[in-house]
Short mmCIF file of N, CA and C in Angstrom, two decimals:
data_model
loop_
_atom_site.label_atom_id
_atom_site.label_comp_id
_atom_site.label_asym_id
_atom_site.label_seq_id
_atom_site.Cartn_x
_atom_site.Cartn_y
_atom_site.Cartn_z
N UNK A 1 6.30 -19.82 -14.67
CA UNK A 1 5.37 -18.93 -14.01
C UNK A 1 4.65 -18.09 -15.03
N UNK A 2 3.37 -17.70 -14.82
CA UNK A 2 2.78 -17.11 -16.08
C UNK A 2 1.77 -15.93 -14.90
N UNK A 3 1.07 -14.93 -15.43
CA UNK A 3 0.52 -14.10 -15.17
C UNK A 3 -1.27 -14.47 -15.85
N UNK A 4 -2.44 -14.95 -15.75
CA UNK A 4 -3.95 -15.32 -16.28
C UNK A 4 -4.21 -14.20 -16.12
N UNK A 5 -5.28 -13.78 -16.75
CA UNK A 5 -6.39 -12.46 -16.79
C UNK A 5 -7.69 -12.83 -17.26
N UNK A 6 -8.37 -13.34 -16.35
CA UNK A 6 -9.61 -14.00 -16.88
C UNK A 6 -10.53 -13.04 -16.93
N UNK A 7 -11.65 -13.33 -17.90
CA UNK A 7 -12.99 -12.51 -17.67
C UNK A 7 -14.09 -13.05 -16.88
N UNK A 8 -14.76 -12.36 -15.97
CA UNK A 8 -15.77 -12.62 -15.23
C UNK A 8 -17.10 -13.06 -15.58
N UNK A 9 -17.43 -14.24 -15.52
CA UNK A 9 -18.94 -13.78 -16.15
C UNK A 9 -19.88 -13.01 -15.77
N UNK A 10 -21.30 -13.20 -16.03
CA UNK A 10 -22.19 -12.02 -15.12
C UNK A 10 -22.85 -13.06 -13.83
N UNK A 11 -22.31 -14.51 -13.59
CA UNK A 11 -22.84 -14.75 -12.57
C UNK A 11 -21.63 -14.83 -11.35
N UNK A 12 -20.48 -14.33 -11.63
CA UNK A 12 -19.29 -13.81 -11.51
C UNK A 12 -18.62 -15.17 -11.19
N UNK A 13 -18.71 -15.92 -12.21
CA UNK A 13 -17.88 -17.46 -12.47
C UNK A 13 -16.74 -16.76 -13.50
N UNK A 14 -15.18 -17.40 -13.37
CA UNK A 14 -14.16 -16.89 -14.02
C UNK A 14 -14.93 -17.98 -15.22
N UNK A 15 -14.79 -17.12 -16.53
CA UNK A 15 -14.25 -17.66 -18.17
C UNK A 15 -13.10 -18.25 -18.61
N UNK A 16 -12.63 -18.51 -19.27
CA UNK A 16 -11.51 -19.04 -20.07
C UNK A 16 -10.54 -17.61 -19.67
N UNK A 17 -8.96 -17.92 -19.82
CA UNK A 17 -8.30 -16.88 -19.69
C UNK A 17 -8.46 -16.48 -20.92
N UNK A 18 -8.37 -14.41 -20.51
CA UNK A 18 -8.13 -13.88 -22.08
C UNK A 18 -6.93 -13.94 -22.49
N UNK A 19 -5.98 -13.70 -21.14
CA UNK A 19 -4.60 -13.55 -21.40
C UNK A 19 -3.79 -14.54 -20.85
N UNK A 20 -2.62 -15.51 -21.13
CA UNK A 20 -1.86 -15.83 -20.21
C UNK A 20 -0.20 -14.92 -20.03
N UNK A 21 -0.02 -14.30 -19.75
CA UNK A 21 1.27 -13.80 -19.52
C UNK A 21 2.48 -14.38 -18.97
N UNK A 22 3.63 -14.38 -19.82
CA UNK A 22 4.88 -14.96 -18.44
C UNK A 22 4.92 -14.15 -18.07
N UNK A 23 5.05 -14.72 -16.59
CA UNK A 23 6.09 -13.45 -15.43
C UNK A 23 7.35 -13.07 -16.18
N UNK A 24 8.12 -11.97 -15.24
CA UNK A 24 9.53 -11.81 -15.65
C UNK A 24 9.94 -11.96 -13.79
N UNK A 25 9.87 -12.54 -13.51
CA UNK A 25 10.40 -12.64 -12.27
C UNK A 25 9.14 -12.57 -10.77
N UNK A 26 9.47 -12.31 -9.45
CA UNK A 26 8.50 -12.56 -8.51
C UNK A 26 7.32 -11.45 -8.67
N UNK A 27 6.26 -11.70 -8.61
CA UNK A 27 5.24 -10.72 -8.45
C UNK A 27 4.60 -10.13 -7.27
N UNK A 28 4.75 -8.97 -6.71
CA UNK A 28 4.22 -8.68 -5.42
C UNK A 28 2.87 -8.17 -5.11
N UNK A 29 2.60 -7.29 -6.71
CA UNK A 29 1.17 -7.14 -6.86
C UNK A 29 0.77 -6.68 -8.16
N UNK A 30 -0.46 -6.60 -8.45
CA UNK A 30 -1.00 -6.79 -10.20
C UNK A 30 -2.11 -5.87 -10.09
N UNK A 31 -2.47 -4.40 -10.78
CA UNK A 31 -3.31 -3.68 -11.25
C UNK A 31 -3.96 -3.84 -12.50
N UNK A 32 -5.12 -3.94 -12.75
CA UNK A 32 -5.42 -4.24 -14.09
C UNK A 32 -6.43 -2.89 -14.47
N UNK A 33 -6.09 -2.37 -15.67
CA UNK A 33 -7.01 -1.25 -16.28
C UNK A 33 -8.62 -1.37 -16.17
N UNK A 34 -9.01 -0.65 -16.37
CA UNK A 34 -10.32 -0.44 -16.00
C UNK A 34 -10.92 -1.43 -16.96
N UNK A 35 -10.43 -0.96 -18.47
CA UNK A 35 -10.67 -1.56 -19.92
C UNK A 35 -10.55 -2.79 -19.93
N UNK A 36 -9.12 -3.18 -19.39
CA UNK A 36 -8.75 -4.34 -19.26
C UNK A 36 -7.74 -4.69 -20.17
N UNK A 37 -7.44 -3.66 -20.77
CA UNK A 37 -5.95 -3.72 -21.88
C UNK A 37 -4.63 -3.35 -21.53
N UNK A 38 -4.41 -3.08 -20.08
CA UNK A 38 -3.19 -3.33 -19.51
C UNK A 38 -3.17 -3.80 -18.12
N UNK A 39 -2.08 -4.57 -18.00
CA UNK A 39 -2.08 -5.23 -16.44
C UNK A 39 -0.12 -4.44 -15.91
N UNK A 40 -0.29 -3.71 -15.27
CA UNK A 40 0.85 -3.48 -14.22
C UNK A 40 1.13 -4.53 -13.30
N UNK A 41 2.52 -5.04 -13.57
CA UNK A 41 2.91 -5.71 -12.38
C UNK A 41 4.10 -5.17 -11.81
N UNK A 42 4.02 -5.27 -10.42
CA UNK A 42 4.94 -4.39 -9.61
C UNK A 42 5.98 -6.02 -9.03
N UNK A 43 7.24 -5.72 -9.10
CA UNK A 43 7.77 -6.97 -8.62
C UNK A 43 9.19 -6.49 -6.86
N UNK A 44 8.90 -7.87 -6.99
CA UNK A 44 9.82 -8.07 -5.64
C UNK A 44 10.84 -7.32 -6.04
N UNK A 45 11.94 -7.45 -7.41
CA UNK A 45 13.38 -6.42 -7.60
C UNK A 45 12.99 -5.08 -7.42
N UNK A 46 11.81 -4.37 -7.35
CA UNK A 46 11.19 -3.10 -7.86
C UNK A 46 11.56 -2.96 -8.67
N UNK A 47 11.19 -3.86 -10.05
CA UNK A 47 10.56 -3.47 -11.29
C UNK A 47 9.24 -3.17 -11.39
N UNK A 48 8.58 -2.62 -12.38
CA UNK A 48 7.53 -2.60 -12.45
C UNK A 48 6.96 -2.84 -13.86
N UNK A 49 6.39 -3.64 -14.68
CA UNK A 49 6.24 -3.49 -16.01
C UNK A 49 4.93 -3.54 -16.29
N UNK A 50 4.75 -2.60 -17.25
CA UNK A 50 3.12 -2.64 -18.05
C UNK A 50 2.82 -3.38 -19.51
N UNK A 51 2.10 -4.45 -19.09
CA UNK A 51 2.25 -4.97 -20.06
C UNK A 51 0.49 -4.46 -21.13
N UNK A 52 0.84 -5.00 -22.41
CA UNK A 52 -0.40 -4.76 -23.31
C UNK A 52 -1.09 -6.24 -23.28
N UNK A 53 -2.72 -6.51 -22.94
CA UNK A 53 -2.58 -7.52 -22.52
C UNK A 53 -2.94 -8.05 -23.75
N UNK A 54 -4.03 -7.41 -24.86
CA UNK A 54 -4.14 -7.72 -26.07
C UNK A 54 -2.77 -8.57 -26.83
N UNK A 55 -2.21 -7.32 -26.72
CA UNK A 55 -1.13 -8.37 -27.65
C UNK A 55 -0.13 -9.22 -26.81
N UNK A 56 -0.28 -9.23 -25.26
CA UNK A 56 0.37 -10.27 -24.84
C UNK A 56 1.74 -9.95 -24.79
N UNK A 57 2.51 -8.61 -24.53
CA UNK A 57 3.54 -8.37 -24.71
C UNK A 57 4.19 -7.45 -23.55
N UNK A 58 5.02 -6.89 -23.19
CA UNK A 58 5.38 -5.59 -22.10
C UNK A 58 5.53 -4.34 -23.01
N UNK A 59 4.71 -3.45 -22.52
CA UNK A 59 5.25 -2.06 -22.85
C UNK A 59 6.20 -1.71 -22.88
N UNK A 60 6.26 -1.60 -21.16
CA UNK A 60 6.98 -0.39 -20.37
C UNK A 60 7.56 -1.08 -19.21
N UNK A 61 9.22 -1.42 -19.26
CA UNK A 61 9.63 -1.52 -18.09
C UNK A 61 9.92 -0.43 -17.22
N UNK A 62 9.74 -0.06 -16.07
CA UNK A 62 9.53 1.04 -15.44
C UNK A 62 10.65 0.66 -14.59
N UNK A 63 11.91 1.11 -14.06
CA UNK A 63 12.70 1.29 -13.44
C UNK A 63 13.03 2.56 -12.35
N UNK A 64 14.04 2.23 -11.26
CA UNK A 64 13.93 3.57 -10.13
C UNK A 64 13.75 3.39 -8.98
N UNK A 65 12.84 2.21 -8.38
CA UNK A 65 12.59 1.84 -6.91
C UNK A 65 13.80 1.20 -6.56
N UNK A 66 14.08 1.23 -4.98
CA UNK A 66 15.24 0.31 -4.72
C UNK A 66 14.30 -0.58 -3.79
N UNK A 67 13.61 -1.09 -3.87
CA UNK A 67 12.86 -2.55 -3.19
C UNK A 67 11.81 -2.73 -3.93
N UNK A 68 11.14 -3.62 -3.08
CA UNK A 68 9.68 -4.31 -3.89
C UNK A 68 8.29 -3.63 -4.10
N UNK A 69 8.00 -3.43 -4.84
CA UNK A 69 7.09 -2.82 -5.39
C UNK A 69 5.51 -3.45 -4.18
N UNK A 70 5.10 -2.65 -3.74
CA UNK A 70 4.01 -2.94 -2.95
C UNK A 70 2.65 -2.78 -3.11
N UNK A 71 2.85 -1.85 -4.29
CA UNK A 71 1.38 -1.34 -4.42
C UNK A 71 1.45 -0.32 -5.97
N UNK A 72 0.23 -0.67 -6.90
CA UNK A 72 0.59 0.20 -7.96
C UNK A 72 -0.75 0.57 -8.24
N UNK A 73 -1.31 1.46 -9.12
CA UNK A 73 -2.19 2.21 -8.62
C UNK A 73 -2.57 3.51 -10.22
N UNK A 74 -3.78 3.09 -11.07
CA UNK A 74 -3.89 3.76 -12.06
C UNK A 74 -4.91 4.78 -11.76
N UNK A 75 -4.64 6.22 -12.05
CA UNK A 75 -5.02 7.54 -11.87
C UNK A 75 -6.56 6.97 -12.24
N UNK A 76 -8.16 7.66 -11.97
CA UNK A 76 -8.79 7.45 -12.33
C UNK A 76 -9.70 7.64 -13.83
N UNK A 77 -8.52 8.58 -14.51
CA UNK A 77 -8.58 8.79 -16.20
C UNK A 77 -7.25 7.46 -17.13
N UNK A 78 -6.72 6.93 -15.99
CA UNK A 78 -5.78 6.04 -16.47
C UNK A 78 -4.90 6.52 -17.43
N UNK A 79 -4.35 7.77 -17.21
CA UNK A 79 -3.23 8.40 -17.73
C UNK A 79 -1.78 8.21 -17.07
N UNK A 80 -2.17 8.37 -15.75
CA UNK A 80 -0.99 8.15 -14.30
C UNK A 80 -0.92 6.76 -13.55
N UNK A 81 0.47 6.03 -13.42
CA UNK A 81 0.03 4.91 -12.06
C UNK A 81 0.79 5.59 -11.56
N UNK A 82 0.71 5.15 -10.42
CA UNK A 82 1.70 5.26 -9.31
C UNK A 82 2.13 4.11 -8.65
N UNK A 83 3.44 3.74 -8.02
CA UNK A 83 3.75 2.84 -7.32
C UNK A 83 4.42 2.78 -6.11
N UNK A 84 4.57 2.09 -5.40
CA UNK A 84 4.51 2.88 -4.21
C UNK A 84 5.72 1.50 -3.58
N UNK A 85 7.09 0.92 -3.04
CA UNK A 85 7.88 0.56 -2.53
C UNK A 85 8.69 0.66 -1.49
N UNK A 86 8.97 -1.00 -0.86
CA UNK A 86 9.74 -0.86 0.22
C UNK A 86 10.97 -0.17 0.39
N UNK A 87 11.71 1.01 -0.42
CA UNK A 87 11.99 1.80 -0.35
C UNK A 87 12.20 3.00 0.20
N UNK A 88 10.53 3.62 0.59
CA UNK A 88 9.92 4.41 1.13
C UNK A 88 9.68 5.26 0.15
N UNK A 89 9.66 4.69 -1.45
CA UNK A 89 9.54 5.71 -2.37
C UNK A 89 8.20 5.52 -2.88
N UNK A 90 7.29 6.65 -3.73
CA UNK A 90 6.28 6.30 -4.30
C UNK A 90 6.54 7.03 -5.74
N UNK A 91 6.13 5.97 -7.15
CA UNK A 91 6.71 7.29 -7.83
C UNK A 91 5.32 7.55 -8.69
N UNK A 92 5.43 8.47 -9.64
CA UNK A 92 4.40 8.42 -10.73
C UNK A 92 4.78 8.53 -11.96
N UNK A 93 4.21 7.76 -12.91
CA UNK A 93 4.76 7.66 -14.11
C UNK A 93 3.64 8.32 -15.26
N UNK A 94 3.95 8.44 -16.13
CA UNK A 94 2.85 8.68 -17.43
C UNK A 94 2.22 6.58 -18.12
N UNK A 95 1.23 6.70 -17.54
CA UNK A 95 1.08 4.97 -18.24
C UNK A 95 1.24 4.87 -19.71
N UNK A 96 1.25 6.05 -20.29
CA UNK A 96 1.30 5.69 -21.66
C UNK A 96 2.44 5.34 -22.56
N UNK A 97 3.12 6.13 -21.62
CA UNK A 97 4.79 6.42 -22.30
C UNK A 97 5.92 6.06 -21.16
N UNK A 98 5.24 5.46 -20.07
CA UNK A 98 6.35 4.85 -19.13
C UNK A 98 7.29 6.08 -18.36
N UNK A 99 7.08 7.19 -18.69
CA UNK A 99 8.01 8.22 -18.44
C UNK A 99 7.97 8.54 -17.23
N UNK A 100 9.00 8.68 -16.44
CA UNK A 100 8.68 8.75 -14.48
C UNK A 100 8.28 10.43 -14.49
N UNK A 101 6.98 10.64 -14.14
CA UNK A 101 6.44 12.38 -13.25
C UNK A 101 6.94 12.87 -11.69
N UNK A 102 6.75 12.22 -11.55
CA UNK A 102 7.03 12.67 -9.94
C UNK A 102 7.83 11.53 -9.26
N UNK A 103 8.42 12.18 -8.28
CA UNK A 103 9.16 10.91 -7.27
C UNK A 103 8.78 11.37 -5.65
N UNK A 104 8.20 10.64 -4.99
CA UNK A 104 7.78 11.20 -3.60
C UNK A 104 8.28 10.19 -2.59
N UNK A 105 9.03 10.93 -1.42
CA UNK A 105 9.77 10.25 -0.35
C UNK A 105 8.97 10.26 0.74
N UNK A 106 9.06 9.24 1.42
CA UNK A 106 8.81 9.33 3.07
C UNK A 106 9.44 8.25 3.73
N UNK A 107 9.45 7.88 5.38
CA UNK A 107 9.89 7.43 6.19
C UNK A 107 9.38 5.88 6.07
N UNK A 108 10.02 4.83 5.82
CA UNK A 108 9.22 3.36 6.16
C UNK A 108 8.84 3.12 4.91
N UNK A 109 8.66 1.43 4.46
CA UNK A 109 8.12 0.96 3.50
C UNK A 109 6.61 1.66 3.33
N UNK A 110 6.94 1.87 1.99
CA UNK A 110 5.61 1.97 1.74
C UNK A 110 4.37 0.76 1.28
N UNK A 111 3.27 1.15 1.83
CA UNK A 111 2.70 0.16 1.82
C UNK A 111 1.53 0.36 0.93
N UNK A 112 0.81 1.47 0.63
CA UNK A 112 -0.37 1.56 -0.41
C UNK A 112 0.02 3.11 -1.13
N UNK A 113 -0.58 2.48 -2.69
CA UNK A 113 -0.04 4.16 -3.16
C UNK A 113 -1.65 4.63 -3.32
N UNK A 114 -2.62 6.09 -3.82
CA UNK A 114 -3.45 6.06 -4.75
C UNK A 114 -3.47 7.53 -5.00
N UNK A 115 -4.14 7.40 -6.03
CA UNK A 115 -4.83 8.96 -6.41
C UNK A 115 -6.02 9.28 -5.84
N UNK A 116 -6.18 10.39 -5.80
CA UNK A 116 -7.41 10.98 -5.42
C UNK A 116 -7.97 10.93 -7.04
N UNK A 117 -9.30 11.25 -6.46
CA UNK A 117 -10.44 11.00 -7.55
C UNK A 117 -10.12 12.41 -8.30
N UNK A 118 -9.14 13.18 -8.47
CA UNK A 118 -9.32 14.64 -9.09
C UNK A 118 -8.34 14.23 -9.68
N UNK A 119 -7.21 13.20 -9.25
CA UNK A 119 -5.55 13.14 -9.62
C UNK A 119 -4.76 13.56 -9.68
N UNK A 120 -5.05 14.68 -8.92
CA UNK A 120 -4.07 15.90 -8.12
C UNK A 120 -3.51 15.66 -7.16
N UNK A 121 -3.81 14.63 -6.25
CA UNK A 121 -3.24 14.33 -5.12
C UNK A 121 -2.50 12.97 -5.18
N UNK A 122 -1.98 12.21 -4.87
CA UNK A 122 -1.42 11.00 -4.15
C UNK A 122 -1.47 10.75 -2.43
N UNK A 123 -2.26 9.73 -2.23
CA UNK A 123 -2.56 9.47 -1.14
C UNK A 123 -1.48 8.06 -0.83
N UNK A 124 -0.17 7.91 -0.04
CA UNK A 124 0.16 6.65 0.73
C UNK A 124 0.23 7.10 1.59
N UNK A 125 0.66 5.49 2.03
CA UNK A 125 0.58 4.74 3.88
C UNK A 125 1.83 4.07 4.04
N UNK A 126 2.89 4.11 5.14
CA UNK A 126 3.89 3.48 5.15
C UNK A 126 3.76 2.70 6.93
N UNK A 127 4.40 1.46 6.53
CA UNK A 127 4.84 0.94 7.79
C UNK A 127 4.52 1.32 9.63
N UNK A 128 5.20 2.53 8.89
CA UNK A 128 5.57 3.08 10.26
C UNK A 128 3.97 3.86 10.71
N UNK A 129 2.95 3.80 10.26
CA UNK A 129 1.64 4.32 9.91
C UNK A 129 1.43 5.62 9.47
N UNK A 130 2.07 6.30 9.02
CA UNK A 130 2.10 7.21 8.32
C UNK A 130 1.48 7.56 6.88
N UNK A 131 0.37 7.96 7.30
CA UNK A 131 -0.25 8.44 6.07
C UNK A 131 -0.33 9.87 5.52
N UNK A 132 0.18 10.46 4.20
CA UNK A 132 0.40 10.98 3.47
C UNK A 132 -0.83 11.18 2.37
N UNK A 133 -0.43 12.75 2.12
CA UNK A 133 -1.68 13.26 1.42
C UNK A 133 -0.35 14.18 0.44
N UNK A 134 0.44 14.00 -1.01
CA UNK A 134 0.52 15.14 -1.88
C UNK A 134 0.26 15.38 -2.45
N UNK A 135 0.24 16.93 -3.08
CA UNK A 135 -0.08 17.51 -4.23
C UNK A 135 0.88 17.59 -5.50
N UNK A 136 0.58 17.19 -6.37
CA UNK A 136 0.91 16.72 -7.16
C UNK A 136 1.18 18.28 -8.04
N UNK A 137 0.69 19.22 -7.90
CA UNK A 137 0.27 20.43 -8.75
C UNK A 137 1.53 21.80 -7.76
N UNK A 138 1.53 21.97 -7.07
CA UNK A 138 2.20 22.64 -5.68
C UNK A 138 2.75 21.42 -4.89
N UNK A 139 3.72 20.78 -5.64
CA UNK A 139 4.29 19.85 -4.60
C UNK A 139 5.31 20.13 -3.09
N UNK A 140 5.32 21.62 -2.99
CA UNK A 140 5.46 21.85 -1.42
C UNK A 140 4.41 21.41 -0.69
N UNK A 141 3.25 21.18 -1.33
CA UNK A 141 2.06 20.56 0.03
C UNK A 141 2.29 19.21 0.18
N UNK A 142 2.11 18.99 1.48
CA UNK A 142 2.08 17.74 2.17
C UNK A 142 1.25 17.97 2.94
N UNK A 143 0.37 17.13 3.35
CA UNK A 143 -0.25 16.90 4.23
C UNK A 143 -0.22 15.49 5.34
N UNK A 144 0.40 15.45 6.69
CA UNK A 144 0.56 14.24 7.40
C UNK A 144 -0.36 13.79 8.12
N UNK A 145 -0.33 12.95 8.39
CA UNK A 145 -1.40 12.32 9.67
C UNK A 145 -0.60 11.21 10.43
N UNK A 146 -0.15 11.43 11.70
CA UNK A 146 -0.09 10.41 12.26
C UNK A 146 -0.70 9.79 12.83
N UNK A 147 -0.16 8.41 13.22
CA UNK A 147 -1.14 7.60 13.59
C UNK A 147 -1.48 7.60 15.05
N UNK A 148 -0.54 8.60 16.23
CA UNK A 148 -0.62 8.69 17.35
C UNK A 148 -1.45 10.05 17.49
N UNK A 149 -1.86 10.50 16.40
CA UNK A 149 -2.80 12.18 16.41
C UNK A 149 -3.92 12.16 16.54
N UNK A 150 -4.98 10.90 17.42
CA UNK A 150 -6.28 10.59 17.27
C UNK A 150 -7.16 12.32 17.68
N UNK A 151 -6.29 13.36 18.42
CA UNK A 151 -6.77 14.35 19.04
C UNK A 151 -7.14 15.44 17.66
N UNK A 152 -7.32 14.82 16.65
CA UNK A 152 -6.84 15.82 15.55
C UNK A 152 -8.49 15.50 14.23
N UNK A 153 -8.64 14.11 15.29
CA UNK A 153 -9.73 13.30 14.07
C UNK A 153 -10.91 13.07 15.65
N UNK A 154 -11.20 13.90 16.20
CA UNK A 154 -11.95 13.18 17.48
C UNK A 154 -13.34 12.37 17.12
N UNK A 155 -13.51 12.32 15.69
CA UNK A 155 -14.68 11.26 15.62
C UNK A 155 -14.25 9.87 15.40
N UNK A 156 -12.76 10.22 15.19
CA UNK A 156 -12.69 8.86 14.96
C UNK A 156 -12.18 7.75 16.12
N UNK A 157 -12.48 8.49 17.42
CA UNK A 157 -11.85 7.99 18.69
C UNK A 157 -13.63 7.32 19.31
N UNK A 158 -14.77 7.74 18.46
CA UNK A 158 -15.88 7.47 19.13
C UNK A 158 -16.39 6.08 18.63
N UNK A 159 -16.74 5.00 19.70
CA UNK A 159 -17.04 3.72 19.26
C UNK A 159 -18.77 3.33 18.70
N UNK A 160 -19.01 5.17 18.64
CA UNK A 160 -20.96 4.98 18.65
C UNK A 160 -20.93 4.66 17.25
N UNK A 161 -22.12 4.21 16.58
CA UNK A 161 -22.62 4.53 15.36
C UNK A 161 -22.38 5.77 14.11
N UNK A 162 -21.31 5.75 13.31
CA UNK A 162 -21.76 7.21 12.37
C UNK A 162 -22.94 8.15 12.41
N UNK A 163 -22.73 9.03 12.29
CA UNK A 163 -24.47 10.13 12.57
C UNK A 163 -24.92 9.93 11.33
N UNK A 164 -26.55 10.04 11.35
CA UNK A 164 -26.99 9.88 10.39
C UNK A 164 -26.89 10.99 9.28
N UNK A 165 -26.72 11.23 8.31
CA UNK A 165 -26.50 11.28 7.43
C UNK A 165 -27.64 12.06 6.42
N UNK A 166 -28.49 11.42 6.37
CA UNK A 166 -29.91 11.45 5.95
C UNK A 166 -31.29 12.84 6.16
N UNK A 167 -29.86 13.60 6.97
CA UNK A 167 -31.06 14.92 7.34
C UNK A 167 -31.39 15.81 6.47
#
């Protein structure tokens, strides 16, 4: 089993691989850097490893989840991922140095991790539909949303058109 990282062309036909990678076991999902010099893979054991794709090697095995890694997720300065497992755990690490930051719990597999565009926050979604908003800075904030709270979002109960926008 191997891991490809091809480059795109500009008529968006795949190139030759840059990278071929072995796996280290099942893969559940694959983040790739913006740059394109590291690929996160999150696996079925909940491992998670970052590999360097230049040199074709692993960084950082990232250890700590007790299930499969579902979703992994690089801060938008690509300092932070996050990963997010059937566990119900999501954690955050430093990408550079593999070092675990934060560990965040909730109810049900988790199913998507991300940052907010500031990277103060962590935004998942679990199973059970539960979506989650923390702060990463004041981590007493949470913010919930359930999925039975449509009385809370009333635009989003309306089947019309978005309002325009444009005024």
């Amino acid at each position: 089993q191997s891991i490809s990282v091809y480059e795109v062309g500009a008529a968006g036909e795949l190139q030759d691989p840059i990278a071929i990678l072995p796996a280290v076991g099942d893969v559940r999902t694959l983040e790739l850097s913006k740059d394109g010099s590291r690929l996160v893979a999150g696996m079925l054991d909940g491992q998670v490893f970052i590999w360097d794709v230049g040199a074709r090697e692993i960084s950082y095995r990232l250890q700590g989840h007790g299930g499969s890694i579902n979703a992994a997720s690089f801060s938008k300065d690509e300092f932070w991922l996050v990963t997010a497992s059937s566990d119900g755990s999501a954690r955050v690490w430093d990408a550079s140095s593999g070092r675990l930051i934060a560990a965040l719990q909730q109810q049900g597999w988790l199913t998507t991790a991300r940052f907010s565009p500031d990277g103060l926050h962590v935004l998942t979604s679990s199973s059970d539909g539960l979506v989650r908003l923390a702060n990463l800075v004041e981590t007493d904030t949470v913010v919930d949303v359930q999925p039975d709270a449509p009385e809370r979002f009333p635009e989003a109960q309306s089947s019309s058109a978005p309002p325009d926008r444009a005024q």
